PDB file of C-alpha atoms in Angstrom:
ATOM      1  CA  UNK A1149      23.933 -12.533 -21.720  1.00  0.00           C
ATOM      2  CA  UNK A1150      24.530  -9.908 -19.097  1.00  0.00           C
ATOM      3  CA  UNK A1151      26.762 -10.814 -15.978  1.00  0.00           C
ATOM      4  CA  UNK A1152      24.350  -9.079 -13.704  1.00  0.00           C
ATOM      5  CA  UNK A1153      20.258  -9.502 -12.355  1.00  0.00           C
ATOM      6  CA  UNK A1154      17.797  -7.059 -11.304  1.00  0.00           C
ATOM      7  CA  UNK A1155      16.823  -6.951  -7.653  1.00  0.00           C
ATOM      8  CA  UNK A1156      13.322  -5.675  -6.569  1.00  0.00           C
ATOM      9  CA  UNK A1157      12.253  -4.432  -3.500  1.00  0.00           C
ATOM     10  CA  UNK A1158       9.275  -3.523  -3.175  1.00  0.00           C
ATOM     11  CA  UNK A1159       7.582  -1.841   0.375  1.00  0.00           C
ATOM     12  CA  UNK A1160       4.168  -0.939   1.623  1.00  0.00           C
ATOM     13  CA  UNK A1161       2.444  -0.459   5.122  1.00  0.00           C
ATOM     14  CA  UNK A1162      -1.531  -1.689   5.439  1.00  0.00           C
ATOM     15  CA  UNK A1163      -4.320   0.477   6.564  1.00  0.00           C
ATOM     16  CA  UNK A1164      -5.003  -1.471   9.381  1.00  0.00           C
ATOM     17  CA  UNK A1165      -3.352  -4.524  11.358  1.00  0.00           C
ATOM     18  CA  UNK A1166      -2.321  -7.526   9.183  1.00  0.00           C
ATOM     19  CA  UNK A1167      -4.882  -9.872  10.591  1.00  0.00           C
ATOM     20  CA  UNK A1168      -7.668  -7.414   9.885  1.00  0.00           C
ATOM     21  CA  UNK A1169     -10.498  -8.963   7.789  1.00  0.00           C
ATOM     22  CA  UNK A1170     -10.089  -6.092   5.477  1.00  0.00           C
ATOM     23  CA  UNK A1171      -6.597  -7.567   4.111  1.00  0.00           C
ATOM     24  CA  UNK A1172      -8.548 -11.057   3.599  1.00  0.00           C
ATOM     25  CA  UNK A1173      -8.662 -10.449  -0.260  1.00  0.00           C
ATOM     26  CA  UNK A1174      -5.009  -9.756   0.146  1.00  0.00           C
ATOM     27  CA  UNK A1175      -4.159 -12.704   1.546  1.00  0.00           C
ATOM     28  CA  UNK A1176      -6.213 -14.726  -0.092  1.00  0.00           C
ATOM     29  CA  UNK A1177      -4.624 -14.099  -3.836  1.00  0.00           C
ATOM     30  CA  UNK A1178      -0.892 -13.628  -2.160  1.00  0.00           C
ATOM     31  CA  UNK A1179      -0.339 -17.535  -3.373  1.00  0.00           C
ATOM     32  CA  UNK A1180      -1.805 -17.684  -7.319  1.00  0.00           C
ATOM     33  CA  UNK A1181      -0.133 -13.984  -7.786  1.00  0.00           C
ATOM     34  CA  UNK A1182       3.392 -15.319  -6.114  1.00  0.00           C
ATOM     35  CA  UNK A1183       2.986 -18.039  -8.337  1.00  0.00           C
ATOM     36  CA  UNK A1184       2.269 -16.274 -11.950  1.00  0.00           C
ATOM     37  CA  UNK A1185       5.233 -14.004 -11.216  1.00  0.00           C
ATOM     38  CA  UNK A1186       7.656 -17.449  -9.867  1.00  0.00           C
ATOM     39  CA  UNK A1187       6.235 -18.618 -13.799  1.00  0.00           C
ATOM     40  CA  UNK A1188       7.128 -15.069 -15.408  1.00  0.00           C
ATOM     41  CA  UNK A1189       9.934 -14.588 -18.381  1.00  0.00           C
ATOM     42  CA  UNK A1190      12.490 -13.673 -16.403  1.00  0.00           C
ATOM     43  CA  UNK A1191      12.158 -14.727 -13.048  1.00  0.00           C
ATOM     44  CA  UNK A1192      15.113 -15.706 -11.082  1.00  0.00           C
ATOM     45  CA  UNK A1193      14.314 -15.637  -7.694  1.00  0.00           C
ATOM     46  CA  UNK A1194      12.318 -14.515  -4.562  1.00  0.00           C
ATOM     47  CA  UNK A1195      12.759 -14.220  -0.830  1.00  0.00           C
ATOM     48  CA  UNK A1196      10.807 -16.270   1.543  1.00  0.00           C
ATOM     49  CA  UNK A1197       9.578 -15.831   4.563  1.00  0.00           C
ATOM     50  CA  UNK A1198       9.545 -17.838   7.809  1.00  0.00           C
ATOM     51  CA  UNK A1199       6.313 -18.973   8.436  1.00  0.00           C
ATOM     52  CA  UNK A1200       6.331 -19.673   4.455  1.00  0.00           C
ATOM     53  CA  UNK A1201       7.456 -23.363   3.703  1.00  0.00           C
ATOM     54  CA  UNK A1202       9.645 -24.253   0.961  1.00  0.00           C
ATOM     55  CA  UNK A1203      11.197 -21.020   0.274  1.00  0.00           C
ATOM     56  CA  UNK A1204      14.502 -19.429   1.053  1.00  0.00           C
ATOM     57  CA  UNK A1205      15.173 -16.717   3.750  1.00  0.00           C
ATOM     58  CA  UNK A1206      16.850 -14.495   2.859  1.00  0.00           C
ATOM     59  CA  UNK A1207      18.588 -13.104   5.891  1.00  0.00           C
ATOM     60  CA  UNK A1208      16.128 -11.292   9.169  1.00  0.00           C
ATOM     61  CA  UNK A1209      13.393  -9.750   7.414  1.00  0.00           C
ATOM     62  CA  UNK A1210      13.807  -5.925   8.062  1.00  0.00           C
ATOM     63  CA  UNK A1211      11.749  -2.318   7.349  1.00  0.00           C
ATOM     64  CA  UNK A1212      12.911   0.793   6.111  1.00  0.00           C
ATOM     65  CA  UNK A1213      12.322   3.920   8.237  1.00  0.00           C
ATOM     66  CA  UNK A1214       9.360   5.139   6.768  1.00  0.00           C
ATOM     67  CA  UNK A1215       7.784   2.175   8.244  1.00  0.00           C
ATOM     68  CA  UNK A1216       5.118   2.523  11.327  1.00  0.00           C
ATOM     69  CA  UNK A1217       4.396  -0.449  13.072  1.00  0.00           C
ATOM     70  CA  UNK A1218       0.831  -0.632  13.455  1.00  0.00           C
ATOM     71  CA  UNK A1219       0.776  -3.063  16.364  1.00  0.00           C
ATOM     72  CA  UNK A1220       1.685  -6.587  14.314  1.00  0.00           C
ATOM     73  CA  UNK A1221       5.119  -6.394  13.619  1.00  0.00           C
ATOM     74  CA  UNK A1222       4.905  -6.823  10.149  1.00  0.00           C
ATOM     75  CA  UNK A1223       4.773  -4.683   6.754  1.00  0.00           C
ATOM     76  CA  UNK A1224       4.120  -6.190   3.089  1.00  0.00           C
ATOM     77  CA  UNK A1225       7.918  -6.160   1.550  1.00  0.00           C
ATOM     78  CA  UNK A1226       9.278  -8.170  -1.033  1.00  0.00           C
ATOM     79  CA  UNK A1227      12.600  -8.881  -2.591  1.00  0.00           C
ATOM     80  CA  UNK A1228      13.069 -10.575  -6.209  1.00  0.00           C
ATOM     81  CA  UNK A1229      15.340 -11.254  -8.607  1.00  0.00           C
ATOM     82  CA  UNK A1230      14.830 -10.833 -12.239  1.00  0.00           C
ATOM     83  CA  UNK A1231      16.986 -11.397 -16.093  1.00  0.00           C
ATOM     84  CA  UNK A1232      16.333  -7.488 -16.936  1.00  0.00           C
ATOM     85  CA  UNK A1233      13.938  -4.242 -16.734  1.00  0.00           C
ATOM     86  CA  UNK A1234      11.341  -5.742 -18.981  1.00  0.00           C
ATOM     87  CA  UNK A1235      10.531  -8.865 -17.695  1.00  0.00           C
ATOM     88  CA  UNK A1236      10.405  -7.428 -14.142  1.00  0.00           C
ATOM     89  CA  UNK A1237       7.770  -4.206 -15.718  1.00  0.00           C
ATOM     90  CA  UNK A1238       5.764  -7.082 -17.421  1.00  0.00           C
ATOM     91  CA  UNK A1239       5.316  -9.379 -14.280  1.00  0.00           C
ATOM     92  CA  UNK A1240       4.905  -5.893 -11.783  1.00  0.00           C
ATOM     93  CA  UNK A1241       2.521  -4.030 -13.942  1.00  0.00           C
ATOM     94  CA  UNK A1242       0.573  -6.522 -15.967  1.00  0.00           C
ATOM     95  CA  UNK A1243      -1.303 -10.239 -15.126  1.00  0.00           C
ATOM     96  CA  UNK A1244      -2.020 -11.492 -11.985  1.00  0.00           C
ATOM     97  CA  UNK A1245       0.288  -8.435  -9.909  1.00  0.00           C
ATOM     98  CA  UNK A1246      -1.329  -5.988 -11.861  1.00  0.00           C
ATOM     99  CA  UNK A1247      -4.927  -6.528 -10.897  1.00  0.00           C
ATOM    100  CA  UNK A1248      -3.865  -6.668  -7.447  1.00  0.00           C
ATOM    101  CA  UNK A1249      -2.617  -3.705  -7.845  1.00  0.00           C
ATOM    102  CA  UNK A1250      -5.587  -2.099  -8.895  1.00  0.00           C
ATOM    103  CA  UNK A1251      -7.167  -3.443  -5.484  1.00  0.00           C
ATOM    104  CA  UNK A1252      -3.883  -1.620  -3.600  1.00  0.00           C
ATOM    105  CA  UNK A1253      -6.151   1.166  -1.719  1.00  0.00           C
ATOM    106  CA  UNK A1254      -8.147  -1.237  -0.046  1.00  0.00           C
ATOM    107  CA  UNK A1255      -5.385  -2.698   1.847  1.00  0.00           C
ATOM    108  CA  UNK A1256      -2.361  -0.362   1.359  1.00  0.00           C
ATOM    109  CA  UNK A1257      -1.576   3.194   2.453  1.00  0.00           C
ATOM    110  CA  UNK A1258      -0.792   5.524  -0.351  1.00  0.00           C
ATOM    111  CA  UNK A1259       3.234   5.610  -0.475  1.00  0.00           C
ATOM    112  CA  UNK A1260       3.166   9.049  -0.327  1.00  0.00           C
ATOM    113  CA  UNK A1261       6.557   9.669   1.788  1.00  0.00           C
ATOM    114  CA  UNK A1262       8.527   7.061   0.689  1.00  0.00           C
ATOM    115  CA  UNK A1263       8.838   4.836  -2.958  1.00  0.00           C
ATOM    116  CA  UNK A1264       6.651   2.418  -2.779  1.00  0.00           C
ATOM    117  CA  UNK A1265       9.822  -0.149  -4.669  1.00  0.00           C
ATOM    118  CA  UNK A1266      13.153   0.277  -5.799  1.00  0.00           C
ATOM    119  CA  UNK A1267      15.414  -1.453  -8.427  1.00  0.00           C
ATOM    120  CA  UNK A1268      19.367  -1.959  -8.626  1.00  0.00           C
ATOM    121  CA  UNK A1269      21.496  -4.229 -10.530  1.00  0.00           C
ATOM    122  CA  UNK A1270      23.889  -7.344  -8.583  1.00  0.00           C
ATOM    123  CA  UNK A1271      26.246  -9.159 -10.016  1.00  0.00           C
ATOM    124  CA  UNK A1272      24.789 -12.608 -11.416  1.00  0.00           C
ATOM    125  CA  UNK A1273      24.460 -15.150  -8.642  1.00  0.00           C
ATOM    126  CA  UNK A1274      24.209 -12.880  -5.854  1.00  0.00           C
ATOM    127  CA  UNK A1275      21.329 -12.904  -3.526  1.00  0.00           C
ATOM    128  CA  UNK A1276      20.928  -9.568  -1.686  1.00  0.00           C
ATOM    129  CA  UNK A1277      19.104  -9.984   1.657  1.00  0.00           C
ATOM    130  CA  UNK A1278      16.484  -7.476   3.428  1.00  0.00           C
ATOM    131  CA  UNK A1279      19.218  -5.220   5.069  1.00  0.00           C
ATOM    132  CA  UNK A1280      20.872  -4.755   1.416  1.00  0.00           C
ATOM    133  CA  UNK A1281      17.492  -4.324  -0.004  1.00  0.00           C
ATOM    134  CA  UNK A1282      15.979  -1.960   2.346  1.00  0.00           C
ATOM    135  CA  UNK A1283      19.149   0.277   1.950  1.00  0.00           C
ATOM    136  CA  UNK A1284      18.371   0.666  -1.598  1.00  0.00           C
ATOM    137  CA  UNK A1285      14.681   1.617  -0.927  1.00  0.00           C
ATOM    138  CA  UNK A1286      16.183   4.238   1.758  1.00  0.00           C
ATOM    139  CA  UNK A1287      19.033   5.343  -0.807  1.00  0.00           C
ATOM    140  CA  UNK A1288      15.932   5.939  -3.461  1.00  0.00           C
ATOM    141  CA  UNK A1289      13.964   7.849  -1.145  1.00  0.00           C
ATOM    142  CA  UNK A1290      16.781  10.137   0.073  1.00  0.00           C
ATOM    143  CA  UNK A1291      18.577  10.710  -2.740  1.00  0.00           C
ATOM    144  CA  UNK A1292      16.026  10.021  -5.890  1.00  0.00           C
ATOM    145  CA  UNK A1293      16.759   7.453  -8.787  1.00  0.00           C
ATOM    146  CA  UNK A1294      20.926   7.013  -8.799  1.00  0.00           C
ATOM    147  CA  UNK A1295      22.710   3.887 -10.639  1.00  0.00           C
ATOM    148  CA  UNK A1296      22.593   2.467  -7.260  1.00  0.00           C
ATOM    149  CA  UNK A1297      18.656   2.674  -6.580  1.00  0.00           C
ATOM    150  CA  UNK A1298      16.163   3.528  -9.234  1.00  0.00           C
ATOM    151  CA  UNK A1299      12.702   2.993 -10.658  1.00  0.00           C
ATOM    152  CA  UNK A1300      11.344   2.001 -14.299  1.00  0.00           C
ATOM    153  CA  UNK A1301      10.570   5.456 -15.118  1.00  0.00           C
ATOM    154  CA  UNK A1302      14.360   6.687 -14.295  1.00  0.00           C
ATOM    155  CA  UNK A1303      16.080   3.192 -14.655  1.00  0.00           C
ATOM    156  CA  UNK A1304      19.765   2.687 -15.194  1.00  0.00           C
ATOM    157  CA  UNK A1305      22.001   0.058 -17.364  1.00  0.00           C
ATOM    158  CA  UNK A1306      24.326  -2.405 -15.217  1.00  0.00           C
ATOM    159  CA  UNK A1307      27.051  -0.098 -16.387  1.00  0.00           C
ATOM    160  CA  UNK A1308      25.478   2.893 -14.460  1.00  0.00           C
ATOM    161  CA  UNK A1309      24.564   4.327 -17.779  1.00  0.00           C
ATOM    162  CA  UNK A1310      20.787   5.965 -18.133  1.00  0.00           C
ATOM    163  CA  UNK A1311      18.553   3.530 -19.606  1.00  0.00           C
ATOM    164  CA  UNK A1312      14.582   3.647 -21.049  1.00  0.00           C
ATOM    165  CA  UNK A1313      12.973   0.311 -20.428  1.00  0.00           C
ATOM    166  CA  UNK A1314      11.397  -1.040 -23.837  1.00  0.00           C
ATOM    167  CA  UNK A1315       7.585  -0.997 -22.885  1.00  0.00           C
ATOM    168  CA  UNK A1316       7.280  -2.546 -26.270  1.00  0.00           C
ATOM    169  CA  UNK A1317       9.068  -5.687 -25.670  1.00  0.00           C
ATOM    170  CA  UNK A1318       7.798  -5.691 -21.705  1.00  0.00           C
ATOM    171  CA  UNK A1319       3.909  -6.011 -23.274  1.00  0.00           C
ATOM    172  CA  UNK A1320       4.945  -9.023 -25.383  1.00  0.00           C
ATOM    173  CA  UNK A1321       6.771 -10.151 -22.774  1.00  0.00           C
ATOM    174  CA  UNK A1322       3.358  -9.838 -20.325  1.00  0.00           C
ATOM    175  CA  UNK A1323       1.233 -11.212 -23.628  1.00  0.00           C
ATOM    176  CA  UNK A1324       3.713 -14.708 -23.214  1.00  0.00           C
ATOM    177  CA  UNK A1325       3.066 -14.956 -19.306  1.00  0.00           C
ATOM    178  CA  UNK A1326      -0.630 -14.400 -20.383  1.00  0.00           C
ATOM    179  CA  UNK A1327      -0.506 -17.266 -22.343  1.00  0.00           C
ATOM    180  CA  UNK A1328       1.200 -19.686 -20.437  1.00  0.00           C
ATOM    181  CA  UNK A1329      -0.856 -18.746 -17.539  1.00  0.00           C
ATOM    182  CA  UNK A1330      -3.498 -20.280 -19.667  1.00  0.00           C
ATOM    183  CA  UNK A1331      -1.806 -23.207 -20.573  1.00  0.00           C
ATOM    184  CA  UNK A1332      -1.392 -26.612 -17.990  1.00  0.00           C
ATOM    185  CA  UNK A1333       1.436 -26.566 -15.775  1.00  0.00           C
ATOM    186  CA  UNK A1334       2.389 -30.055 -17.767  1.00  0.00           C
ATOM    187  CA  UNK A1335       2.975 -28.302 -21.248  1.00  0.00           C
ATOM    188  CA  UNK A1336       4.619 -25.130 -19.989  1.00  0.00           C
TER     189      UNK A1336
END
């Protein structure tokens, strides 16, 4: 079992003001998607937020540069923790996420100057917080994928070694969510 987790930030700016009725979809599948990936294989952890009950903070909630407050404060960021690259590709990219995903445009400006996530490994037990986070995303964006900040398509081993992410086992991985999705919460 590796000695280390996967930490996800992920970064995005709307089209218009958070309270816009354009970002109503948005908002209204932000709780069943939060909760297929909190159900995924391989789901350790995520960072709250303050006006969220019952989850952690974890530390002042902060932006990258590339961010442009629009006149709300506020930017749609995320930080997670996952067991490895697969899991974390199979909760991102398929289910629940996925189709939101798909809807992205409608809410989300096109991360054209900046990545719109970034990946790193921490040591097992460790919970990085939104400054630590958003220094990866900046590190990714100034430097390109590194040991210390990459993506799935250039992704690197805890060891700092170059690593390719097994799509094959991520896709069975996404079938299982898929299937406990389906199942009650009872027998899961």
């Amino acid at each position: 079992m590796s000695e280390h987790w996967l930490a996800l930030y992920t970064f995005a700016q709307f089209r218009k003001r958070a309270d816009d009725p354009a970002n109503d979809a948005f908002f209204s599948n932000e709780p069943a998607i939060w909760a297929a990936m909190e159900r995924a294989d391989g789901f350790i952890a995520r960072a709250g937020y303050e006006d969220e009950p019952g989850t952690d903070i974890w530390g002042e909630q902060v932006f990258p540069k590339y961010w442009a407050d629009n006149g709300d404060g506020w930017a749609p960021s995320t930080i997670s923790l996952w067991q490895d690259l697969e899991s974390a590709l199979a909760a991102v990219y398929r289910g629940a996420h996925a189709e939101i995903l798909k809807l992205g445009h409608l809410f989300v400006k096109e991360a054209v100057d900046y990545p719109p996530y970034v990946l790193w490994w921490v040591p097992k037990d460790h919970q990085p917080d939104w400054e630590q986070a958003v220094e990866r995303h900046e590190l990714l964006g100034d430097d390109g994928p590194t040991a210390d900040a990459f993506t799935f398509k250039v992704a690197f081993a805890p060891d700092g070694k170059p690593v390719t992410v097994d799509i094959d086992r991520s896709r069975k991985i996404a079938e299982h969510n898929r299937l406990r999705a389906d199942l009650p919460k009872a027998v899961q």
